[in-house]
Amino acid sequence: MGRVNDLDPLASFAALLTEEGRALLDSLADYNPSEELAVATRLRREHPAELVSAALGQARLRQRAAAKFGPEDAGRMYFTPNGVEQATRRSVASYRAERFAALGVRSVADLCSGIGGDAIALARAGISVLAVDRDPLTAETVRANAEALGLAELIEVRCADVTDIDTSSYDAVFVDPARRSGRGRIFDPKAYSPPLSWAIDAARARPHAALKIAPGVPHEAVPEDAEAEWISDHGDVKEAVLWFGTTPRTVRATLLPGPRSLTGRGLPDPEVRKVGRFLYEPDGAAIRAHLVAEVAEELDGGLIDETIAYITADGLRPTPFATAYEITDELPFNLKKLKALLREREVGVLTVKKRGSAVEPEELRRKVKPQGPNAATVFLTRVAGAPTMLIGRPA
């Protein structure tokens, strides 16, 4: 084949889609990045250097993407560096697609589609998708992914500015505004690209819509005609979503796998209690959704401090919305006493959690130097306003 221009990302990407490029990528499925120099030297004897560089770069991205998409899909898909970073995790995209399907949605305009994580999930749910992204390389990546996964008939790709798209023929829109710039993450919804205000207007124009936003979005920024849902996957908060055409003013925390959802009921803040036998750490989605009171009611528990999202109770009640720990000791914050206690109990595996404390976990570990065969968890927090250490173990 001819020389690949490594200064032209589109040309380099197109070369990966040729028969030679695909074969080269297939040969790199299990390569070890630590041996990249030797691998590159060997491959350049048979292939253009620029193609080898492009293939190695794509192979690295596929390995990174396996955590989000699973090794089977990631091994067939194509990625950009930003696309891997910003793409929706497959489990989250699948859950959202299932919600759209349950609403009777048959067609979605996926605006700001990125490399196509959500478009793929929607298509697999039997929904036809228009995937729109203004970056030419990203648009080509979506197209290649649709082909690679056998979904090209359901995914139409368009390289355009999303603000120019007529969505009137679609049942729903999904908007995932860019929340990163050259300076890093963007926290102000007005600075999203496109701005959240534009995305809300686009959502209101269709019977159903979902807008992906940052989990830290202020609750006061949620429109009154929207449902707000915070989603965690295996305990990690991944995103918040504004739903339109569902149940306005509903606040929901959803845990994956599952899904398991907790809906807000407008409960008052739980009372503050003395630390009981068990301490519960609510899932981050419940905390972000301001549903700690709902979790506490389920556990018949209270707070250890009015400003701290730890729930205490005397009974053990398993719940998907919180992790339980049995508390063995409650001490005023004092590193010398903690070190002595851990040494006495031969604790060498120390898990440090903190909420409402300025002490960093790694700093604490260095100072107490845990040693021994036993394990413990220490919570650095406040109890009724006082800096406190709670020691325990998973219940």
C-alpha positions as a LaTeX table, in Angstrom:
\begin{tabular}{lrrr}
\hline
Residue & $x$ (\AA) & $y$ (\AA) & $z$ (\AA) \\
\hline
Met1 & 0.00 & 0.00 & 0.00 \\
Gly2 & 1.02 & 3.63 & $-0.33$ \\
Arg3 & 2.59 & 5.79 & 2.32 \\
Val4 & 0.32 & 6.78 & 5.21 \\
Asn5 & 0.50 & 10.44 & 6.15 \\
Asp6 & 0.91 & 10.36 & 9.91 \\
Leu7 & 0.15 & 14.09 & 10.04 \\
Asp8 & $-3.37$ & 13.42 & 8.76 \\
Pro9 & $-5.42$ & 11.58 & 11.42 \\
Leu10 & $-8.19$ & 10.79 & 8.94 \\
Ala11 & $-5.74$ & 9.22 & 6.48 \\
Ser12 & $-4.10$ & 7.22 & 9.26 \\
Phe13 & $-7.48$ & 6.03 & 10.46 \\
Ala14 & $-8.60$ & 5.11 & 6.93 \\
Ala15 & $-5.44$ & 3.02 & 6.56 \\
Leu16 & $-6.47$ & 0.98 & 9.60 \\
Leu17 & $-9.72$ & 0.08 & 7.84 \\
Thr18 & $-7.96$ & $-1.43$ & 4.83 \\
Glu19 & $-7.41$ & $-5.15$ & 4.60 \\
Glu20 & $-3.76$ & $-4.69$ & 5.55 \\
Gly21 & $-4.66$ & $-2.42$ & 8.45 \\
Arg22 & $-7.28$ & $-4.79$ & 9.85 \\
Ala23 & $-4.93$ & $-7.76$ & 9.61 \\
Leu24 & $-2.22$ & $-5.79$ & 11.36 \\
Leu25 & $-4.60$ & $-4.81$ & 14.16 \\
Asp26 & $-5.77$ & $-8.41$ & 14.55 \\
Ser27 & $-2.15$ & $-9.49$ & 14.98 \\
Leu28 & $-1.79$ & $-7.04$ & 17.88 \\
Ala29 & $-4.78$ & $-8.31$ & 19.86 \\
Asp30 & $-2.64$ & $-9.69$ & 22.68 \\
Tyr31 & 0.53 & $-7.72$ & 22.35 \\
Asn32 & 2.40 & $-6.52$ & 25.43 \\
Pro33 & 2.90 & $-2.72$ & 25.44 \\
Ser34 & 6.15 & $-3.15$ & 27.35 \\
Glu35 & 7.54 & $-4.87$ & 24.24 \\
Glu36 & 6.31 & $-2.19$ & 21.85 \\
Leu37 & 9.74 & $-1.19$ & 20.56 \\
Ala38 & 10.60 & $-4.75$ & 19.55 \\
Val39 & 7.15 & $-5.32$ & 18.08 \\
Ala40 & 7.31 & $-2.08$ & 16.08 \\
Thr41 & 10.77 & $-2.90$ & 14.76 \\
Arg42 & 9.60 & $-6.32$ & 13.59 \\
Leu43 & 6.40 & $-5.07$ & 11.97 \\
Arg44 & 8.13 & $-2.22$ & 10.13 \\
Arg45 & 10.02 & $-4.77$ & 8.09 \\
Glu46 & 6.72 & $-5.72$ & 6.42 \\
His47 & 4.47 & $-2.65$ & 6.75 \\
Pro48 & 4.80 & 1.15 & 6.37 \\
Ala49 & 6.13 & 2.73 & 9.55 \\
Glu50 & 3.19 & 5.14 & 9.78 \\
Leu51 & 0.68 & 2.30 & 9.55 \\
Val52 & 2.53 & 0.37 & 12.25 \\
Ser53 & 2.46 & 3.44 & 14.52 \\
Ala54 & $-1.27$ & 3.92 & 13.92 \\
Ala55 & $-1.99$ & 0.25 & 14.58 \\
Leu56 & 0.03 & 0.19 & 17.78 \\
Gly57 & $-1.76$ & 3.31 & 18.98 \\
Gln58 & $-5.14$ & 1.75 & 18.23 \\
Ala59 & $-4.12$ & $-1.50$ & 19.95 \\
Arg60 & $-3.26$ & 0.45 & 23.10 \\
Leu61 & $-6.63$ & 2.20 & 22.99 \\
Arg62 & $-8.43$ & $-1.12$ & 22.60 \\
Gln63 & $-6.70$ & $-2.46$ & 25.67 \\
Arg64 & $-7.73$ & 0.62 & 27.66 \\
Ala65 & $-11.29$ & 0.37 & 26.34 \\
Ala66 & $-11.74$ & $-3.23$ & 27.48 \\
Ala67 & $-12.64$ & $-2.04$ & 30.98 \\
Lys68 & $-15.57$ & $-0.04$ & 29.60 \\
Phe69 & $-16.73$ & $-2.14$ & 26.68 \\
Gly70 & $-15.55$ & $-5.64$ & 27.55 \\
Pro71 & $-12.69$ & $-7.37$ & 25.73 \\
Glu72 & $-14.86$ & $-8.80$ & 22.94 \\
Asp73 & $-16.35$ & $-5.49$ & 21.79 \\
Ala74 & $-13.21$ & $-3.48$ & 22.50 \\
Gly75 & $-11.19$ & $-5.93$ & 20.41 \\
Arg76 & $-13.31$ & $-5.11$ & 17.35 \\
Met77 & $-14.01$ & $-1.43$ & 17.88 \\
Tyr78 & $-12.04$ & 1.69 & 17.00 \\
Phe79 & $-11.23$ & 4.52 & 19.36 \\
Thr80 & $-9.71$ & 7.95 & 19.73 \\
Pro81 & $-7.86$ & 8.93 & 22.93 \\
Asn82 & $-10.60$ & 11.35 & 23.97 \\
Gly83 & $-13.23$ & 8.85 & 22.90 \\
Val84 & $-11.97$ & 6.17 & 25.28 \\
Glu85 & $-11.86$ & 8.68 & 28.13 \\
Gln86 & $-15.31$ & 10.17 & 27.57 \\
Ala87 & $-17.31$ & 7.21 & 26.25 \\
Thr88 & $-20.19$ & 5.85 & 28.31 \\
Arg89 & $-19.48$ & 2.53 & 29.99 \\
Arg90 & $-21.35$ & $-0.29$ & 28.23 \\
Ser91 & $-23.39$ & $-1.26$ & 31.31 \\
Val92 & $-24.61$ & 2.32 & 31.76 \\
Ala93 & $-25.37$ & 2.81 & 28.06 \\
Ser94 & $-27.28$ & $-0.49$ & 27.95 \\
Tyr95 & $-29.36$ & 0.48 & 30.97 \\
Arg96 & $-30.25$ & 3.83 & 29.40 \\
Ala97 & $-31.12$ & 2.18 & 26.08 \\
Glu98 & $-33.43$ & $-0.21$ & 27.91 \\
Arg99 & $-35.19$ & 2.74 & 29.56 \\
Phe100 & $-35.69$ & 4.36 & 26.15 \\
Ala101 & $-37.05$ & 1.10 & 24.73 \\
Ala102 & $-39.45$ & 0.71 & 27.67 \\
Leu103 & $-40.82$ & 4.17 & 26.87 \\
Gly104 & $-41.71$ & 2.95 & 23.40 \\
Val105 & $-38.95$ & 4.91 & 21.70 \\
Arg106 & $-38.03$ & 3.50 & 18.28 \\
Ser107 & $-35.72$ & 6.24 & 16.97 \\
Val108 & $-33.19$ & 8.49 & 18.74 \\
Ala109 & $-31.07$ & 11.42 & 17.61 \\
Asp110 & $-27.82$ & 10.88 & 19.51 \\
Leu111 & $-26.31$ & 14.36 & 19.61 \\
Cys112 & $-22.60$ & 14.62 & 20.51 \\
Ser113 & $-22.26$ & 10.88 & 19.93 \\
Gly114 & $-18.54$ & 10.56 & 20.59 \\
Ile115 & $-17.17$ & 7.22 & 19.41 \\
Gly116 & $-20.63$ & 5.69 & 19.61 \\
Gly117 & $-20.95$ & 3.95 & 22.97 \\
Asp118 & $-24.57$ & 5.04 & 23.45 \\
Ala119 & $-25.48$ & 4.64 & 19.77 \\
Ile120 & $-24.29$ & 1.03 & 19.91 \\
Ala121 & $-26.38$ & 0.29 & 23.01 \\
Leu122 & $-29.46$ & 1.94 & 21.49 \\
Ala123 & $-29.07$ & $-0.04$ & 18.26 \\
Arg124 & $-28.69$ & $-3.28$ & 20.19 \\
Ala125 & $-31.97$ & $-2.44$ & 21.91 \\
Gly126 & $-33.60$ & $-2.33$ & 18.46 \\
Ile127 & $-33.69$ & 1.48 & 18.22 \\
Ser128 & $-32.63$ & 3.27 & 15.04 \\
Val129 & $-30.08$ & 5.98 & 15.74 \\
Leu130 & $-28.80$ & 9.14 & 14.11 \\
Ala131 & $-25.30$ & 9.62 & 15.57 \\
Val132 & $-24.04$ & 13.19 & 15.24 \\
Asp133 & $-20.60$ & 14.56 & 16.03 \\
Arg134 & $-18.89$ & 17.61 & 14.60 \\
Asp135 & $-15.38$ & 16.11 & 14.66 \\
Pro136 & $-14.66$ & 14.31 & 11.36 \\
Leu137 & $-12.37$ & 11.67 & 12.91 \\
Thr138 & $-14.88$ & 10.91 & 15.66 \\
Ala139 & $-17.68$ & 10.58 & 13.11 \\
Glu140 & $-15.59$ & 8.14 & 11.07 \\
Thr141 & $-14.89$ & 6.19 & 14.25 \\
Val142 & $-18.62$ & 5.83 & 14.95 \\
Arg143 & $-19.19$ & 4.65 & 11.40 \\
Ala144 & $-16.39$ & 2.08 & 11.69 \\
Asn145 & $-17.75$ & 0.83 & 15.00 \\
Ala146 & $-21.24$ & 0.40 & 13.60 \\
Glu147 & $-19.78$ & $-1.67$ & 10.75 \\
Ala148 & $-17.51$ & $-3.69$ & 13.02 \\
Leu149 & $-20.37$ & $-4.66$ & 15.34 \\
Gly150 & $-22.90$ & $-5.39$ & 12.60 \\
Leu151 & $-25.11$ & $-2.41$ & 13.45 \\
Ala152 & $-24.65$ & $-0.24$ & 10.36 \\
Glu153 & $-28.27$ & $-0.68$ & 9.28 \\
Leu154 & $-29.49$ & 0.87 & 12.54 \\
Ile155 & $-26.90$ & 3.64 & 12.97 \\
Glu156 & $-26.74$ & 6.58 & 10.57 \\
Val157 & $-23.70$ & 8.78 & 11.13 \\
Arg158 & $-23.56$ & 12.46 & 10.37 \\
Cys159 & $-20.61$ & 14.83 & 10.82 \\
Ala160 & $-22.26$ & 18.13 & 11.73 \\
Asp161 & $-22.82$ & 20.68 & 14.45 \\
Val162 & $-25.62$ & 19.30 & 16.61 \\
Thr163 & $-27.28$ & 22.71 & 16.75 \\
Asp164 & $-27.96$ & 22.40 & 13.00 \\
Ile165 & $-29.77$ & 19.06 & 13.26 \\
Asp166 & $-33.53$ & 18.81 & 12.73 \\
Thr167 & $-34.74$ & 16.21 & 15.23 \\
Ser168 & $-38.45$ & 16.51 & 14.47 \\
Ser169 & $-38.65$ & 13.05 & 12.87 \\
Tyr170 & $-37.19$ & 11.24 & 15.90 \\
Asp171 & $-39.04$ & 9.88 & 18.93 \\
Ala172 & $-36.35$ & 11.06 & 21.30 \\
Val173 & $-33.04$ & 12.85 & 21.61 \\
Phe174 & $-30.03$ & 11.94 & 23.70 \\
Val175 & $-27.49$ & 14.68 & 24.32 \\
Asp176 & $-24.07$ & 14.17 & 25.86 \\
Pro177 & $-22.50$ & 17.66 & 25.88 \\
Ala178 & $-18.72$ & 17.94 & 26.01 \\
Arg179 & $-17.66$ & 18.58 & 29.59 \\
Arg180 & $-13.94$ & 18.82 & 28.99 \\
Ser181 & $-11.74$ & 21.48 & 27.48 \\
Gly182 & $-8.00$ & 21.90 & 27.02 \\
Arg183 & $-7.91$ & 22.97 & 30.68 \\
Gly184 & $-9.66$ & 19.88 & 32.02 \\
Arg185 & $-13.15$ & 19.13 & 33.30 \\
Ile186 & $-15.93$ & 21.69 & 32.93 \\
Phe187 & $-18.21$ & 22.00 & 35.96 \\
Asp188 & $-20.36$ & 24.95 & 34.91 \\
Pro189 & $-23.36$ & 23.66 & 32.86 \\
Lys190 & $-23.37$ & 26.96 & 30.97 \\
Ala191 & $-19.88$ & 26.12 & 29.67 \\
Tyr192 & $-20.83$ & 22.68 & 28.32 \\
Ser193 & $-20.53$ & 22.31 & 24.55 \\
Pro194 & $-23.31$ & 22.75 & 23.59 \\
Pro195 & $-24.53$ & 24.56 & 26.75 \\
Leu196 & $-26.96$ & 22.72 & 28.98 \\
Ser197 & $-29.61$ & 25.35 & 28.24 \\
Trp198 & $-29.50$ & 24.44 & 24.52 \\
Ala199 & $-29.68$ & 20.72 & 25.35 \\
Ile200 & $-32.74$ & 21.30 & 27.55 \\
Asp201 & $-34.49$ & 23.16 & 24.74 \\
Ala202 & $-33.67$ & 20.28 & 22.35 \\
Ala203 & $-35.04$ & 17.79 & 24.90 \\
Arg204 & $-38.31$ & 19.67 & 25.31 \\
Ala205 & $-38.85$ & 19.59 & 21.55 \\
Arg206 & $-39.34$ & 15.80 & 21.50 \\
Pro207 & $-41.68$ & 13.43 & 23.39 \\
His208 & $-38.76$ & 11.85 & 25.25 \\
Ala209 & $-35.16$ & 12.83 & 25.94 \\
Ala210 & $-32.17$ & 12.12 & 28.13 \\
Leu211 & $-29.34$ & 14.55 & 28.82 \\
Lys212 & $-26.09$ & 13.24 & 30.29 \\
Ile213 & $-24.59$ & 15.66 & 32.79 \\
Ala214 & $-21.86$ & 15.68 & 35.43 \\
Pro215 & $-22.76$ & 13.92 & 38.71 \\
Gly216 & $-21.85$ & 17.05 & 40.64 \\
Val217 & $-24.47$ & 19.22 & 38.94 \\
Pro218 & $-26.26$ & 21.47 & 41.46 \\
His219 & $-29.76$ & 20.24 & 42.18 \\
Glu220 & $-31.06$ & 23.75 & 41.60 \\
Ala221 & $-29.91$ & 23.45 & 37.98 \\
Val222 & $-32.39$ & 20.60 & 37.37 \\
Pro223 & $-35.46$ & 21.87 & 35.47 \\
Glu224 & $-38.83$ & 21.32 & 37.13 \\
Asp225 & $-40.10$ & 19.35 & 34.14 \\
Ala226 & $-37.23$ & 16.84 & 34.32 \\
Glu227 & $-36.48$ & 13.67 & 36.23 \\
Ala228 & $-32.96$ & 13.59 & 37.68 \\
Glu229 & $-31.20$ & 10.23 & 37.92 \\
Trp230 & $-27.76$ & 9.50 & 39.36 \\
Ile231 & $-26.18$ & 6.24 & 38.22 \\
Ser232 & $-23.40$ & 4.21 & 39.83 \\
Asp233 & $-21.74$ & 1.08 & 38.49 \\
His234 & $-20.20$ & $-1.33$ & 41.01 \\
Gly235 & $-20.23$ & 1.48 & 43.56 \\
Asp236 & $-18.62$ & 4.16 & 41.39 \\
Val237 & $-20.81$ & 7.13 & 40.43 \\
Lys238 & $-20.62$ & 7.43 & 36.66 \\
Glu239 & $-23.04$ & 10.15 & 35.63 \\
Ala240 & $-26.27$ & 12.00 & 36.16 \\
Val241 & $-29.07$ & 12.05 & 33.59 \\
Leu242 & $-31.95$ & 14.45 & 33.09 \\
Trp243 & $-34.96$ & 12.62 & 31.68 \\
Phe244 & $-37.80$ & 14.38 & 29.90 \\
Gly245 & $-41.14$ & 12.77 & 29.13 \\
Thr246 & $-41.01$ & 10.52 & 32.19 \\
Thr247 & $-41.90$ & 11.68 & 35.72 \\
Pro248 & $-41.07$ & 15.35 & 36.32 \\
Arg249 & $-39.49$ & 16.38 & 39.64 \\
Thr250 & $-38.58$ & 12.77 & 40.43 \\
Val251 & $-35.14$ & 12.20 & 41.91 \\
Arg252 & $-33.67$ & 8.72 & 41.49 \\
Ala253 & $-30.50$ & 6.83 & 42.40 \\
Thr254 & $-29.83$ & 3.78 & 40.23 \\
Leu255 & $-27.24$ & 1.12 & 40.98 \\
Leu256 & $-25.70$ & $-1.17$ & 38.39 \\
Pro257 & $-25.56$ & $-4.06$ & 37.94 \\
Gly258 & $-29.22$ & $-4.58$ & 38.59 \\
Pro259 & $-30.65$ & $-2.15$ & 38.02 \\
Arg260 & $-31.79$ & $-1.23$ & 41.50 \\
Ser261 & $-33.41$ & 2.18 & 41.85 \\
Leu262 & $-34.27$ & 4.29 & 44.88 \\
Thr263 & $-36.72$ & 7.15 & 44.37 \\
Gly264 & $-36.86$ & 10.26 & 46.50 \\
Arg265 & $-39.90$ & 10.84 & 48.68 \\
Gly266 & $-39.01$ & 14.25 & 50.05 \\
Leu267 & $-38.12$ & 12.96 & 53.51 \\
Pro268 & $-36.67$ & 15.33 & 56.13 \\
Asp269 & $-33.04$ & 14.94 & 57.17 \\
Pro270 & $-32.52$ & 11.97 & 59.51 \\
Glu271 & $-31.94$ & 12.64 & 63.19 \\
Val272 & $-28.42$ & 12.56 & 64.59 \\
Arg273 & $-27.79$ & 9.55 & 66.87 \\
Lys274 & $-25.00$ & 8.10 & 68.92 \\
Val275 & $-22.88$ & 5.61 & 67.00 \\
Gly276 & $-24.55$ & 2.21 & 67.14 \\
Arg277 & $-23.24$ & $-1.23$ & 66.39 \\
Phe278 & $-23.29$ & $-0.74$ & 62.62 \\
Leu279 & $-22.16$ & 2.04 & 60.32 \\
Tyr280 & $-23.57$ & 2.26 & 56.80 \\
Glu281 & $-21.81$ & 3.98 & 53.93 \\
Pro282 & $-24.48$ & 4.96 & 51.34 \\
Asp283 & $-23.75$ & 4.37 & 47.67 \\
Gly284 & $-22.42$ & 7.48 & 45.99 \\
Ala285 & $-25.44$ & 7.70 & 43.69 \\
Ala286 & $-27.74$ & 7.95 & 46.71 \\
Ile287 & $-25.54$ & 10.64 & 48.23 \\
Arg288 & $-25.39$ & 12.66 & 45.00 \\
Ala289 & $-29.15$ & 12.33 & 44.59 \\
His290 & $-29.66$ & 13.62 & 48.15 \\
Leu291 & $-31.42$ & 10.39 & 49.12 \\
Val292 & $-29.51$ & 9.61 & 52.31 \\
Ala293 & $-32.74$ & 10.11 & 54.27 \\
Glu294 & $-34.47$ & 7.44 & 52.18 \\
Val295 & $-31.59$ & 5.03 & 52.82 \\
Ala296 & $-31.64$ & 5.81 & 56.54 \\
Glu297 & $-35.38$ & 5.12 & 56.74 \\
Glu298 & $-34.87$ & 1.75 & 55.04 \\
Leu299 & $-32.21$ & 0.92 & 57.65 \\
Asp300 & $-34.10$ & 2.40 & 60.63 \\
Gly301 & $-30.98$ & 4.47 & 61.17 \\
Gly302 & $-29.80$ & 7.99 & 61.84 \\
Leu303 & $-26.81$ & 10.17 & 61.05 \\
Ile304 & $-23.62$ & 10.32 & 63.10 \\
Asp305 & $-23.39$ & 14.05 & 62.31 \\
Glu306 & $-25.84$ & 16.37 & 60.60 \\
Thr307 & $-23.30$ & 17.18 & 57.86 \\
Ile308 & $-21.86$ & 13.68 & 57.28 \\
Ala309 & $-23.41$ & 11.03 & 55.01 \\
Tyr310 & $-22.72$ & 8.08 & 57.31 \\
Ile311 & $-25.71$ & 6.26 & 58.75 \\
Thr312 & $-25.65$ & 4.46 & 62.09 \\
Ala313 & $-28.01$ & 1.75 & 63.31 \\
Asp314 & $-28.12$ & $-1.01$ & 65.92 \\
Gly315 & $-29.40$ & $-3.64$ & 63.51 \\
Leu316 & $-27.92$ & $-5.21$ & 60.40 \\
Arg317 & $-30.20$ & $-4.83$ & 57.40 \\
Pro318 & $-28.61$ & $-5.73$ & 54.06 \\
Thr319 & $-29.40$ & $-3.17$ & 51.36 \\
Pro320 & $-27.94$ & $-2.55$ & 47.92 \\
Phe321 & $-27.91$ & 1.17 & 48.65 \\
Ala322 & $-25.32$ & 1.09 & 51.45 \\
Thr323 & $-22.33$ & $-0.94$ & 52.62 \\
Ala324 & $-22.47$ & $-2.08$ & 56.25 \\
Tyr325 & $-19.60$ & $-2.15$ & 58.73 \\
Glu326 & $-19.62$ & $-3.46$ & 62.28 \\
Ile327 & $-18.03$ & $-0.87$ & 64.57 \\
Thr328 & $-15.79$ & $-2.13$ & 67.35 \\
Asp329 & $-14.27$ & 1.14 & 68.60 \\
Glu330 & $-15.11$ & 4.84 & 68.71 \\
Leu331 & $-12.19$ & 7.11 & 69.62 \\
Pro332 & $-11.47$ & 10.84 & 69.52 \\
Phe333 & $-9.06$ & 11.55 & 66.69 \\
Asn334 & $-5.58$ & 10.68 & 67.96 \\
Leu335 & $-2.94$ & 9.01 & 65.78 \\
Lys336 & $-0.92$ & 7.69 & 68.72 \\
Lys337 & $-3.95$ & 5.90 & 70.16 \\
Leu338 & $-4.85$ & 4.53 & 66.74 \\
Lys339 & $-1.32$ & 3.24 & 66.19 \\
Ala340 & $-1.31$ & 1.54 & 69.61 \\
Leu341 & $-4.70$ & $-0.06$ & 69.01 \\
Leu342 & $-3.71$ & $-1.39$ & 65.59 \\
Arg343 & $-0.43$ & $-2.76$ & 66.96 \\
Glu344 & $-2.25$ & $-4.47$ & 69.83 \\
Arg345 & $-4.65$ & $-6.13$ & 67.38 \\
Glu346 & $-1.93$ & $-6.97$ & 64.85 \\
Val347 & $-3.64$ & $-5.13$ & 62.02 \\
Gly348 & $-1.54$ & $-5.10$ & 58.88 \\
Val349 & $-4.26$ & $-4.63$ & 56.27 \\
Leu350 & $-5.80$ & $-1.24$ & 56.98 \\
Thr351 & $-8.59$ & 0.28 & 54.89 \\
Val352 & $-8.92$ & 4.01 & 55.49 \\
Lys353 & $-12.12$ & 5.86 & 54.68 \\
Lys354 & $-12.79$ & 9.48 & 55.37 \\
Arg355 & $-15.66$ & 11.90 & 55.29 \\
Gly356 & $-15.40$ & 15.27 & 56.97 \\
Ser357 & $-11.69$ & 14.90 & 57.75 \\
Ala358 & $-8.68$ & 16.70 & 56.28 \\
Val359 & $-6.34$ & 13.76 & 56.92 \\
Glu360 & $-5.33$ & 11.88 & 53.76 \\
Pro361 & $-5.52$ & 8.06 & 53.93 \\
Glu362 & $-1.99$ & 7.51 & 52.64 \\
Glu363 & $-0.62$ & 9.98 & 55.16 \\
Leu364 & $-2.35$ & 8.10 & 57.97 \\
Arg365 & $-1.02$ & 4.74 & 56.77 \\
Arg366 & 2.54 & 6.09 & 56.74 \\
Lys367 & 2.24 & 7.34 & 60.28 \\
Val368 & 0.58 & 4.32 & 61.91 \\
Lys369 & 2.65 & 1.74 & 59.96 \\
Pro370 & 0.18 & $-1.18$ & 60.18 \\
Gln371 & 1.76 & $-4.59$ & 60.61 \\
Gly372 & 0.30 & $-8.02$ & 61.27 \\
Pro373 & $-2.02$ & $-10.68$ & 59.83 \\
Asn374 & $-5.35$ & $-9.03$ & 60.67 \\
Ala375 & $-7.49$ & $-6.48$ & 58.80 \\
Ala376 & $-9.55$ & $-3.49$ & 59.90 \\
Thr377 & $-11.29$ & $-0.43$ & 58.52 \\
Val378 & $-10.90$ & 2.99 & 60.08 \\
Phe379 & $-13.28$ & 5.86 & 59.38 \\
Leu380 & $-11.91$ & 9.36 & 59.81 \\
Thr381 & $-14.97$ & 11.50 & 60.31 \\
Arg382 & $-16.96$ & 13.66 & 62.69 \\
Val383 & $-19.45$ & 12.46 & 65.27 \\
Ala384 & $-21.77$ & 15.19 & 66.52 \\
Gly385 & $-19.23$ & 17.74 & 65.33 \\
Ala386 & $-16.15$ & 16.18 & 66.99 \\
Pro387 & $-13.24$ & 14.69 & 64.97 \\
Thr388 & $-13.56$ & 10.95 & 65.52 \\
Met389 & $-12.04$ & 7.63 & 64.51 \\
Leu390 & $-14.39$ & 4.68 & 64.09 \\
Ile391 & $-12.76$ & 1.26 & 63.77 \\
Gly392 & $-14.57$ & $-1.75$ & 62.42 \\
Arg393 & $-14.86$ & $-4.34$ & 59.70 \\
Pro394 & $-17.25$ & $-5.16$ & 56.86 \\
Ala395 & $-20.43$ & $-6.69$ & 58.26 \\
\hline
\end{tabular}
